[in-house]
């Protein structure tokens, strides 16, 4: 008989699962799983011995297991391939920034969004990840760091997949991650990145979970954006910008616009001018990402000079912009390079 996995259940779900046992037992189990990282019921010292045995027979506590690890020569970036219970695999990237450790997790196996510059979508969507699997990615990173006397400071959902196409499991995971009995992570330390699923952005606003929203923009007009990102045919720039600004106002959190600089495609002075124009007056930052090469894609990185000019133009025209520090490109761990194999 396969054992049911308790990892990823909320306290309320645990209470229900073990009823008619008293609720305080569920609290103890939750603390053992989430606070103490215990994977084996026998080690739950605060439970009676017979209960531990009973639980071991019926349940297990399982998170994704590491299949492969690649360390970037920068010494700061590590990529892990994690195996899921059905034999599929996803990648996460652990980054050591000067402001702390952050993990970039995947929300789907593969991706159906079809962005022309991205490796994650080359084979289409295989399946959504469950809340438990996403939380497992984060726990893997947290445990890895804890083993090195470090801690996990922030989570970005910017790996493979479109998180807002896996909405319910995403929200369940975010709420669980935030619970005191789990990692108690502040929503401010969490960033959700989307290619622009407008109805889901509106829904997210109403959840009252003030995570940072990051919008993959990449072009300042509809023609170019639709050519780069098919999602723009469904939700155009006007609607996307309105939904993002609405999110910023409701959450009080500045929206980050990600803008990949593709050499000769969207990185000219004219593009910078249009971008500053459409974002003018919005509660927003821009994060410029020089294109990271993907073998199957025909784009080229921007020149250093065009990155500098673009950056300078935005910052002198009322838009706060930063250039994303490239991390882990030597192990294909940089933005847009993730796929389910190493
Ligand atoms: N689907 C979500 C989450 C993925 S985030 C989203 O689109 O936001 C991954 C980020 O890396 C996105 O901003 C994406 O547009 C960017 N990206 C994709 N391919 C890239 C590449 N080759 N070089 C640099 N950035 C890339």
mmCIF file of C-alpha atoms and ligand atoms in Angstrom:
data_model
loop_
_atom_site.group_PDB
_atom_site.id
_atom_site.type_symbol
_atom_site.label_atom_id
_atom_site.label_comp_id
_atom_site.label_asym_id
_atom_site.label_seq_id
_atom_site.Cartn_x
_atom_site.Cartn_y
_atom_site.Cartn_z
ATOM 1 C CA UNK A 1 0.000 0.000 0.000
ATOM 2 C CA UNK A 2 1.364 3.432 -0.848
ATOM 3 C CA UNK A 3 1.630 5.720 2.110
ATOM 4 C CA UNK A 4 0.033 9.123 2.068
ATOM 5 C CA UNK A 5 2.502 12.009 2.151
ATOM 6 C CA UNK A 6 1.828 14.461 4.984
ATOM 7 C CA UNK A 7 4.284 17.059 3.723
ATOM 8 C CA UNK A 8 2.461 20.041 2.276
ATOM 9 C CA UNK A 9 -0.728 19.636 4.320
ATOM 10 C CA UNK A 10 -2.024 22.652 6.216
ATOM 11 C CA UNK A 11 -2.749 22.392 9.924
ATOM 12 C CA UNK A 12 -6.472 22.152 9.196
ATOM 13 C CA UNK A 13 -5.835 19.341 6.722
ATOM 14 C CA UNK A 14 -3.620 17.544 9.211
ATOM 15 C CA UNK A 15 -6.301 17.799 11.891
ATOM 16 C CA UNK A 16 -8.806 16.254 9.545
ATOM 17 C CA UNK A 17 -6.397 13.589 8.388
ATOM 18 C CA UNK A 18 -5.622 12.277 11.864
ATOM 19 C CA UNK A 19 -9.060 12.745 13.410
ATOM 20 C CA UNK A 20 -10.416 11.557 15.789
ATOM 21 C CA UNK A 21 -7.038 12.213 17.400
ATOM 22 C CA UNK A 22 -7.085 15.516 19.298
ATOM 23 C CA UNK A 23 -6.143 18.700 17.448
ATOM 24 C CA UNK A 24 -3.034 19.298 19.528
ATOM 25 C CA UNK A 25 -1.533 16.177 17.964
ATOM 26 C CA UNK A 26 -1.859 17.775 14.547
ATOM 27 C CA UNK A 27 -0.055 20.836 15.912
ATOM 28 C CA UNK A 28 2.765 18.654 17.192
ATOM 29 C CA UNK A 29 3.042 16.841 13.879
ATOM 30 C CA UNK A 30 3.035 20.125 11.944
ATOM 31 C CA UNK A 31 5.825 21.492 14.158
ATOM 32 C CA UNK A 32 7.837 18.318 13.689
ATOM 33 C CA UNK A 33 7.464 18.422 9.920
ATOM 34 C CA UNK A 34 7.803 22.136 9.241
ATOM 35 C CA UNK A 35 9.712 23.597 12.178
ATOM 36 C CA UNK A 36 12.089 20.731 12.880
ATOM 37 C CA UNK A 37 12.322 19.287 9.391
ATOM 38 C CA UNK A 38 11.735 15.751 10.660
ATOM 39 C CA UNK A 39 11.063 13.183 7.937
ATOM 40 C CA UNK A 40 10.663 10.132 10.107
ATOM 41 C CA UNK A 41 7.836 9.668 12.613
ATOM 42 C CA UNK A 42 10.063 7.649 14.959
ATOM 43 C CA UNK A 43 12.052 10.820 15.626
ATOM 44 C CA UNK A 44 8.988 12.769 16.802
ATOM 45 C CA UNK A 45 9.885 12.582 20.472
ATOM 46 C CA UNK A 46 6.868 14.460 21.700
ATOM 47 C CA UNK A 47 4.476 11.805 20.393
ATOM 48 C CA UNK A 48 3.699 8.554 22.242
ATOM 49 C CA UNK A 49 5.578 5.573 20.868
ATOM 50 C CA UNK A 50 2.499 3.695 19.685
ATOM 51 C CA UNK A 51 1.246 6.732 17.802
ATOM 52 C CA UNK A 52 4.608 7.114 16.058
ATOM 53 C CA UNK A 53 4.397 3.489 14.945
ATOM 54 C CA UNK A 54 0.848 3.939 13.746
ATOM 55 C CA UNK A 55 1.728 7.047 11.775
ATOM 56 C CA UNK A 56 4.743 5.343 10.189
ATOM 57 C CA UNK A 57 2.488 2.607 8.908
ATOM 58 C CA UNK A 58 0.044 4.907 7.217
ATOM 59 C CA UNK A 59 2.032 7.969 6.269
ATOM 60 C CA UNK A 60 5.302 9.311 5.032
ATOM 61 C CA UNK A 61 6.961 12.752 4.938
ATOM 62 C CA UNK A 62 8.557 13.244 1.592
ATOM 63 C CA UNK A 63 10.023 16.179 -0.267
ATOM 64 C CA UNK A 64 11.751 16.226 -3.624
ATOM 65 C CA UNK A 65 15.126 14.526 -3.615
ATOM 66 C CA UNK A 66 18.208 15.943 -5.212
ATOM 67 C CA UNK A 67 19.299 14.204 -8.418
ATOM 68 C CA UNK A 68 22.084 16.523 -9.461
ATOM 69 C CA UNK A 69 23.884 19.620 -8.317
ATOM 70 C CA UNK A 70 25.906 22.129 -10.297
ATOM 71 C CA UNK A 71 27.974 24.875 -8.686
ATOM 72 C CA UNK A 72 28.701 28.027 -10.636
ATOM 73 C CA UNK A 73 32.281 29.231 -10.735
ATOM 74 C CA UNK A 74 30.988 32.493 -9.219
ATOM 75 C CA UNK A 75 30.872 30.632 -5.896
ATOM 76 C CA UNK A 76 27.478 32.177 -5.179
ATOM 77 C CA UNK A 77 25.055 30.234 -7.368
ATOM 78 C CA UNK A 78 24.052 26.596 -7.160
ATOM 79 C CA UNK A 79 21.593 24.763 -9.340
ATOM 80 C CA UNK A 80 19.846 21.578 -8.216
ATOM 81 C CA UNK A 81 17.787 19.147 -10.213
ATOM 82 C CA UNK A 82 15.093 17.757 -7.935
ATOM 83 C CA UNK A 83 13.273 14.520 -8.638
ATOM 84 C CA UNK A 84 9.514 14.336 -8.084
ATOM 85 C CA UNK A 85 7.572 11.221 -7.096
ATOM 86 C CA UNK A 86 6.388 10.487 -10.654
ATOM 87 C CA UNK A 87 9.896 10.515 -12.103
ATOM 88 C CA UNK A 88 9.686 14.069 -13.447
ATOM 89 C CA UNK A 89 12.207 16.661 -12.362
ATOM 90 C CA UNK A 90 12.468 20.410 -11.823
ATOM 91 C CA UNK A 91 15.295 22.818 -11.261
ATOM 92 C CA UNK A 92 15.843 25.315 -8.478
ATOM 93 C CA UNK A 93 18.591 27.890 -8.171
ATOM 94 C CA UNK A 94 20.089 28.977 -4.878
ATOM 95 C CA UNK A 95 21.705 32.398 -4.892
ATOM 96 C CA UNK A 96 23.854 34.039 -2.281
ATOM 97 C CA UNK A 97 23.351 37.805 -2.646
ATOM 98 C CA UNK A 98 24.869 40.477 -0.467
ATOM 99 C CA UNK A 99 21.373 40.941 0.999
ATOM 100 C CA UNK A 100 20.932 37.251 1.834
ATOM 101 C CA UNK A 101 20.152 33.855 0.386
ATOM 102 C CA UNK A 102 17.350 33.477 -2.078
ATOM 103 C CA UNK A 103 15.941 30.466 -3.866
ATOM 104 C CA UNK A 104 14.349 30.567 -7.288
ATOM 105 C CA UNK A 105 11.762 27.791 -7.592
ATOM 106 C CA UNK A 106 9.766 26.296 -10.434
ATOM 107 C CA UNK A 107 5.969 26.270 -10.519
ATOM 108 C CA UNK A 108 5.378 23.797 -13.359
ATOM 109 C CA UNK A 109 7.199 21.005 -15.159
ATOM 110 C CA UNK A 110 7.760 22.682 -18.501
ATOM 111 C CA UNK A 111 5.733 25.693 -19.600
ATOM 112 C CA UNK A 112 3.038 26.378 -22.175
ATOM 113 C CA UNK A 113 3.538 30.114 -22.585
ATOM 114 C CA UNK A 114 5.823 29.882 -25.602
ATOM 115 C CA UNK A 115 8.000 32.975 -25.004
ATOM 116 C CA UNK A 116 10.419 33.094 -27.900
ATOM 117 C CA UNK A 117 13.580 33.671 -25.875
ATOM 118 C CA UNK A 118 13.102 31.166 -23.060
ATOM 119 C CA UNK A 119 14.412 27.608 -22.667
ATOM 120 C CA UNK A 120 11.783 26.518 -20.160
ATOM 121 C CA UNK A 121 8.977 26.426 -22.716
ATOM 122 C CA UNK A 122 10.762 24.545 -25.511
ATOM 123 C CA UNK A 123 9.012 21.255 -24.780
ATOM 124 C CA UNK A 124 5.676 22.672 -23.705
ATOM 125 C CA UNK A 125 3.901 22.021 -20.438
ATOM 126 C CA UNK A 126 4.144 18.618 -18.791
ATOM 127 C CA UNK A 127 2.200 19.323 -15.637
ATOM 128 C CA UNK A 128 1.531 21.667 -12.756
ATOM 129 C CA UNK A 129 3.418 21.244 -9.522
ATOM 130 C CA UNK A 130 1.384 20.712 -6.366
ATOM 131 C CA UNK A 131 1.615 23.091 -3.419
ATOM 132 C CA UNK A 132 3.510 20.359 -1.576
ATOM 133 C CA UNK A 133 6.037 20.030 -4.392
ATOM 134 C CA UNK A 134 6.644 23.780 -4.533
ATOM 135 C CA UNK A 135 6.976 23.968 -0.765
ATOM 136 C CA UNK A 136 9.326 20.988 -1.021
ATOM 137 C CA UNK A 137 11.605 22.951 -3.353
ATOM 138 C CA UNK A 138 11.798 25.690 -0.737
ATOM 139 C CA UNK A 139 12.370 23.238 2.104
ATOM 140 C CA UNK A 140 15.133 21.576 0.179
ATOM 141 C CA UNK A 141 16.882 24.952 -0.090
ATOM 142 C CA UNK A 142 16.181 25.826 3.524
ATOM 143 C CA UNK A 143 17.594 22.526 4.769
ATOM 144 C CA UNK A 144 20.618 22.773 2.514
ATOM 145 C CA UNK A 145 21.389 26.214 3.947
ATOM 146 C CA UNK A 146 20.643 25.232 7.523
ATOM 147 C CA UNK A 147 23.196 22.435 7.163
ATOM 148 C CA UNK A 148 25.735 25.165 6.440
ATOM 149 C CA UNK A 149 24.636 27.425 9.303
ATOM 150 C CA UNK A 150 22.922 29.787 6.929
ATOM 151 C CA UNK A 151 19.331 30.714 6.439
ATOM 152 C CA UNK A 152 16.951 31.264 3.588
ATOM 153 C CA UNK A 153 15.916 34.909 3.336
ATOM 154 C CA UNK A 154 13.714 35.133 0.277
ATOM 155 C CA UNK A 155 11.870 33.108 -2.325
ATOM 156 C CA UNK A 156 11.341 34.011 -5.967
ATOM 157 C CA UNK A 157 8.920 32.049 -8.107
ATOM 158 C CA UNK A 158 10.781 32.660 -11.320
ATOM 159 C CA UNK A 159 11.965 29.225 -12.313
ATOM 160 C CA UNK A 160 10.350 27.030 -14.929
ATOM 161 C CA UNK A 161 6.636 27.532 -15.472
ATOM 162 C CA UNK A 162 4.029 30.249 -15.235
ATOM 163 C CA UNK A 163 2.947 30.434 -11.581
ATOM 164 C CA UNK A 164 -0.339 32.191 -12.340
ATOM 165 C CA UNK A 165 -1.347 29.299 -14.621
ATOM 166 C CA UNK A 166 -1.077 27.112 -11.518
ATOM 167 C CA UNK A 167 -3.011 29.541 -9.380
ATOM 168 C CA UNK A 168 -4.745 27.484 -6.694
ATOM 169 C CA UNK A 169 -1.713 25.416 -5.765
ATOM 170 C CA UNK A 170 0.446 28.546 -5.796
ATOM 171 C CA UNK A 171 -1.838 30.384 -3.378
ATOM 172 C CA UNK A 172 -2.095 27.368 -1.109
ATOM 173 C CA UNK A 173 1.693 27.123 -1.014
ATOM 174 C CA UNK A 174 2.193 30.843 -0.335
ATOM 175 C CA UNK A 175 -0.278 30.824 2.551
ATOM 176 C CA UNK A 176 1.313 27.723 4.050
ATOM 177 C CA UNK A 177 4.831 29.136 3.710
ATOM 178 C CA UNK A 178 3.648 32.216 5.608
ATOM 179 C CA UNK A 179 2.046 30.303 8.514
ATOM 180 C CA UNK A 180 3.811 30.495 11.866
ATOM 181 C CA UNK A 181 3.779 26.718 12.164
ATOM 182 C CA UNK A 182 5.593 26.519 8.806
ATOM 183 C CA UNK A 183 8.506 28.791 7.839
ATOM 184 C CA UNK A 184 6.602 31.936 8.840
ATOM 185 C CA UNK A 185 7.963 33.712 5.817
ATOM 186 C CA UNK A 186 6.856 37.284 5.359
ATOM 187 C CA UNK A 187 4.993 37.887 2.102
ATOM 188 C CA UNK A 188 7.387 40.744 1.512
ATOM 189 C CA UNK A 189 10.177 38.248 1.068
ATOM 190 C CA UNK A 190 8.345 36.461 -1.720
ATOM 191 C CA UNK A 191 8.258 37.460 -5.385
ATOM 192 C CA UNK A 192 5.873 35.982 -7.928
ATOM 193 C CA UNK A 193 6.879 36.527 -11.540
ATOM 194 C CA UNK A 194 4.355 36.350 -14.355
ATOM 195 C CA UNK A 195 4.309 36.805 -18.108
ATOM 196 C CA UNK A 196 1.014 38.654 -17.614
ATOM 197 C CA UNK A 197 -2.088 36.547 -16.925
ATOM 198 C CA UNK A 198 -4.318 39.550 -16.296
ATOM 199 C CA UNK A 199 -7.371 37.853 -14.687
ATOM 200 C CA UNK A 200 -5.073 36.031 -12.272
ATOM 201 C CA UNK A 201 -3.299 39.273 -11.329
ATOM 202 C CA UNK A 202 -6.704 40.728 -10.441
ATOM 203 C CA UNK A 203 -7.539 37.661 -8.398
ATOM 204 C CA UNK A 204 -4.190 37.810 -6.619
ATOM 205 C CA UNK A 205 -4.877 41.400 -5.608
ATOM 206 C CA UNK A 206 -7.993 40.228 -3.774
ATOM 207 C CA UNK A 207 -6.197 37.459 -1.867
ATOM 208 C CA UNK A 208 -4.633 40.086 0.403
ATOM 209 C CA UNK A 209 -1.272 38.402 0.397
ATOM 210 C CA UNK A 210 1.127 41.257 -0.390
ATOM 211 C CA UNK A 211 3.830 39.391 -2.264
ATOM 212 C CA UNK A 212 5.969 41.339 -4.680
ATOM 213 C CA UNK A 213 4.654 41.055 -8.197
ATOM 214 C CA UNK A 214 7.113 40.895 -11.014
ATOM 215 C CA UNK A 215 5.889 41.317 -14.571
ATOM 216 C CA UNK A 216 7.896 39.974 -17.484
ATOM 217 C CA UNK A 217 7.369 42.882 -19.857
ATOM 218 C CA UNK A 218 10.209 42.735 -22.392
ATOM 219 C CA UNK A 219 8.736 45.129 -24.925
ATOM 220 C CA UNK A 220 7.229 48.628 -24.803
ATOM 221 C CA UNK A 221 4.595 48.150 -27.539
ATOM 222 C CA UNK A 222 2.038 45.499 -28.452
ATOM 223 C CA UNK A 223 3.484 44.577 -31.831
ATOM 224 C CA UNK A 224 6.882 43.697 -30.493
ATOM 225 C CA UNK A 225 5.544 42.147 -27.317
ATOM 226 C CA UNK A 226 3.180 39.875 -29.225
ATOM 227 C CA UNK A 227 6.041 38.781 -31.464
ATOM 228 C CA UNK A 228 8.131 37.864 -28.404
ATOM 229 C CA UNK A 229 5.429 36.641 -26.042
ATOM 230 C CA UNK A 230 2.270 35.002 -27.435
ATOM 231 C CA UNK A 231 0.410 35.730 -24.168
ATOM 232 C CA UNK A 232 0.239 39.341 -25.320
ATOM 233 C CA UNK A 233 -2.390 38.358 -27.908
ATOM 234 C CA UNK A 234 -4.667 37.388 -25.037
ATOM 235 C CA UNK A 235 -3.834 40.231 -22.634
ATOM 236 C CA UNK A 236 -2.385 43.340 -24.180
ATOM 237 C CA UNK A 237 -0.112 45.944 -22.650
ATOM 238 C CA UNK A 238 -2.836 48.367 -21.730
ATOM 239 C CA UNK A 239 -4.730 45.777 -19.699
ATOM 240 C CA UNK A 240 -1.571 44.339 -18.220
ATOM 241 C CA UNK A 241 -0.245 47.703 -17.045
ATOM 242 C CA UNK A 242 -3.607 48.626 -15.571
ATOM 243 C CA UNK A 243 -3.844 45.341 -13.647
ATOM 244 C CA UNK A 244 -0.263 45.702 -12.398
ATOM 245 C CA UNK A 245 -0.779 49.273 -11.229
ATOM 246 C CA UNK A 246 -3.956 48.230 -9.518
ATOM 247 C CA UNK A 247 -2.027 45.467 -7.747
ATOM 248 C CA UNK A 248 0.646 47.934 -6.669
ATOM 249 C CA UNK A 249 -1.914 50.352 -5.255
ATOM 250 C CA UNK A 250 -3.855 47.640 -3.443
ATOM 251 C CA UNK A 251 -0.805 45.869 -1.983
ATOM 252 C CA UNK A 252 1.345 48.932 -1.415
ATOM 253 C CA UNK A 253 4.128 46.956 -3.099
ATOM 254 C CA UNK A 254 6.007 48.410 -6.011
ATOM 255 C CA UNK A 255 5.721 46.187 -9.097
ATOM 256 C CA UNK A 256 8.959 45.105 -10.728
ATOM 257 C CA UNK A 257 8.998 45.015 -14.499
ATOM 258 C CA UNK A 258 11.503 42.608 -15.933
ATOM 259 C CA UNK A 259 12.848 43.640 -19.291
ATOM 260 C CA UNK A 260 15.191 41.298 -21.136
ATOM 261 C CA UNK A 261 17.541 43.190 -23.391
ATOM 262 C CA UNK A 262 17.758 41.329 -26.698
ATOM 263 C CA UNK A 263 20.550 42.682 -28.871
ATOM 264 C CA UNK A 264 19.132 44.757 -31.736
ATOM 265 C CA UNK A 265 15.537 43.728 -30.975
ATOM 266 C CA UNK A 266 14.275 45.774 -28.029
ATOM 267 C CA UNK A 267 17.339 47.603 -26.731
ATOM 268 C CA UNK A 268 17.511 50.821 -28.734
ATOM 269 C CA UNK A 269 17.112 54.392 -27.501
ATOM 270 C CA UNK A 270 13.645 54.431 -29.054
ATOM 271 C CA UNK A 271 12.608 51.393 -26.997
ATOM 272 C CA UNK A 272 13.945 53.003 -23.829
ATOM 273 C CA UNK A 273 11.944 56.131 -24.567
ATOM 274 C CA UNK A 274 8.702 54.193 -25.155
ATOM 275 C CA UNK A 275 9.280 52.140 -22.020
ATOM 276 C CA UNK A 276 9.779 55.238 -19.869
ATOM 277 C CA UNK A 277 6.619 56.654 -21.388
ATOM 278 C CA UNK A 278 4.348 53.676 -20.705
ATOM 279 C CA UNK A 279 5.664 53.208 -17.155
ATOM 280 C CA UNK A 280 5.681 56.907 -16.258
ATOM 281 C CA UNK A 281 3.666 57.587 -13.120
ATOM 282 C CA UNK A 282 3.348 53.909 -12.167
ATOM 283 C CA UNK A 283 4.454 52.527 -8.806
ATOM 284 C CA UNK A 284 7.161 50.509 -10.537
ATOM 285 C CA UNK A 285 10.811 49.535 -10.876
ATOM 286 C CA UNK A 286 12.482 48.093 -13.926
ATOM 287 C CA UNK A 287 14.906 45.227 -13.761
ATOM 288 C CA UNK A 288 16.919 44.958 -16.953
ATOM 289 C CA UNK A 289 18.105 41.441 -17.813
ATOM 290 C CA UNK A 290 20.749 41.136 -20.514
ATOM 291 C CA UNK A 291 19.656 38.129 -22.597
ATOM 292 C CA UNK A 292 21.186 34.856 -21.469
ATOM 293 C CA UNK A 293 21.997 32.618 -24.408
ATOM 294 C CA UNK A 294 19.771 29.607 -25.048
ATOM 295 C CA UNK A 295 21.107 27.208 -27.690
ATOM 296 C CA UNK A 296 17.782 26.793 -29.531
ATOM 297 C CA UNK A 297 17.026 30.509 -29.632
ATOM 298 C CA UNK A 298 18.346 32.920 -32.211
ATOM 299 C CA UNK A 299 18.700 36.048 -30.118
ATOM 300 C CA UNK A 300 21.976 37.643 -29.127
ATOM 301 C CA UNK A 301 22.891 39.461 -25.935
ATOM 302 C CA UNK A 302 22.929 43.266 -26.014
ATOM 303 C CA UNK A 303 26.228 45.122 -26.169
ATOM 304 C CA UNK A 304 27.582 46.491 -22.886
ATOM 305 C CA UNK A 305 27.161 49.984 -24.287
ATOM 306 C CA UNK A 306 23.478 49.518 -25.110
ATOM 307 C CA UNK A 307 22.770 48.119 -21.625
ATOM 308 C CA UNK A 308 24.453 51.152 -20.110
ATOM 309 C CA UNK A 309 22.555 53.581 -22.306
ATOM 310 C CA UNK A 310 19.201 51.926 -21.696
ATOM 311 C CA UNK A 311 19.813 51.896 -17.952
ATOM 312 C CA UNK A 312 20.916 55.505 -17.944
ATOM 313 C CA UNK A 313 17.969 56.680 -20.022
ATOM 314 C CA UNK A 314 15.397 55.115 -17.677
ATOM 315 C CA UNK A 315 17.056 56.393 -14.532
ATOM 316 C CA UNK A 316 17.241 59.919 -15.865
ATOM 317 C CA UNK A 317 13.623 59.846 -17.037
ATOM 318 C CA UNK A 318 11.821 59.070 -13.816
ATOM 319 C CA UNK A 319 12.020 55.256 -13.875
ATOM 320 C CA UNK A 320 14.127 53.464 -11.281
ATOM 321 C CA UNK A 321 16.009 50.741 -13.097
ATOM 322 C CA UNK A 322 18.594 48.171 -12.092
ATOM 323 C CA UNK A 323 20.537 45.719 -14.196
ATOM 324 C CA UNK A 324 20.145 42.161 -13.015
ATOM 325 C CA UNK A 325 23.392 40.650 -11.942
ATOM 326 C CA UNK A 326 23.947 37.628 -14.105
ATOM 327 C CA UNK A 327 24.368 34.601 -11.880
ATOM 328 C CA UNK A 328 25.130 31.054 -12.817
ATOM 329 C CA UNK A 329 25.137 31.344 -16.620
ATOM 330 C CA UNK A 330 28.117 28.961 -16.749
ATOM 331 C CA UNK A 331 25.869 26.207 -15.375
ATOM 332 C CA UNK A 332 22.756 27.321 -17.295
ATOM 333 C CA UNK A 333 21.205 28.546 -14.070
ATOM 334 C CA UNK A 334 20.509 32.093 -15.224
ATOM 335 C CA UNK A 335 17.070 33.488 -16.084
ATOM 336 C CA UNK A 336 15.442 31.739 -18.990
ATOM 337 C CA UNK A 337 17.943 28.892 -19.032
ATOM 338 C CA UNK A 338 16.139 26.471 -16.752
ATOM 339 C CA UNK A 339 14.793 23.227 -18.078
ATOM 340 C CA UNK A 340 14.227 19.833 -16.564
ATOM 341 C CA UNK A 341 17.656 18.414 -17.272
ATOM 342 C CA UNK A 342 21.183 19.395 -16.358
HETATM 343 N N1 LIG B 1 6.581 32.576 -16.349
HETATM 344 C C1 LIG B 1 7.017 33.537 -15.382
HETATM 345 C C2 LIG B 1 8.104 32.973 -14.508
HETATM 346 C C3 LIG B 1 9.416 32.721 -15.227
HETATM 347 S S1 LIG B 1 10.440 34.020 -14.785
HETATM 348 C C4 LIG B 1 7.411 34.823 -16.081
HETATM 349 O O1 LIG B 1 7.385 34.857 -17.311
HETATM 350 O O2 LIG B 1 7.693 35.808 -15.421
HETATM 351 C C5 LIG B 1 11.813 33.892 -15.739
HETATM 352 C C6 LIG B 1 12.311 35.272 -16.107
HETATM 353 O O3 LIG B 1 13.436 35.115 -16.975
HETATM 354 C C7 LIG B 1 11.259 36.014 -16.886
HETATM 355 O O4 LIG B 1 11.318 37.388 -16.708
HETATM 356 C C8 LIG B 1 11.678 35.637 -18.293
HETATM 357 O O5 LIG B 1 11.084 36.446 -19.209
HETATM 358 C C9 LIG B 1 13.173 35.755 -18.188
HETATM 359 N N2 LIG B 1 13.888 35.064 -19.263
HETATM 360 C C10 LIG B 1 13.433 34.065 -20.031
HETATM 361 N N3 LIG B 1 14.356 33.683 -20.921
HETATM 362 C C11 LIG B 1 15.425 34.471 -20.716
HETATM 363 C C12 LIG B 1 16.714 34.543 -21.314
HETATM 364 N N4 LIG B 1 17.071 33.724 -22.294
HETATM 365 N N5 LIG B 1 17.571 35.481 -20.858
HETATM 366 C C13 LIG B 1 17.220 36.290 -19.838
HETATM 367 N N6 LIG B 1 16.041 36.250 -19.218
HETATM 368 C C14 LIG B 1 15.141 35.347 -19.654
#
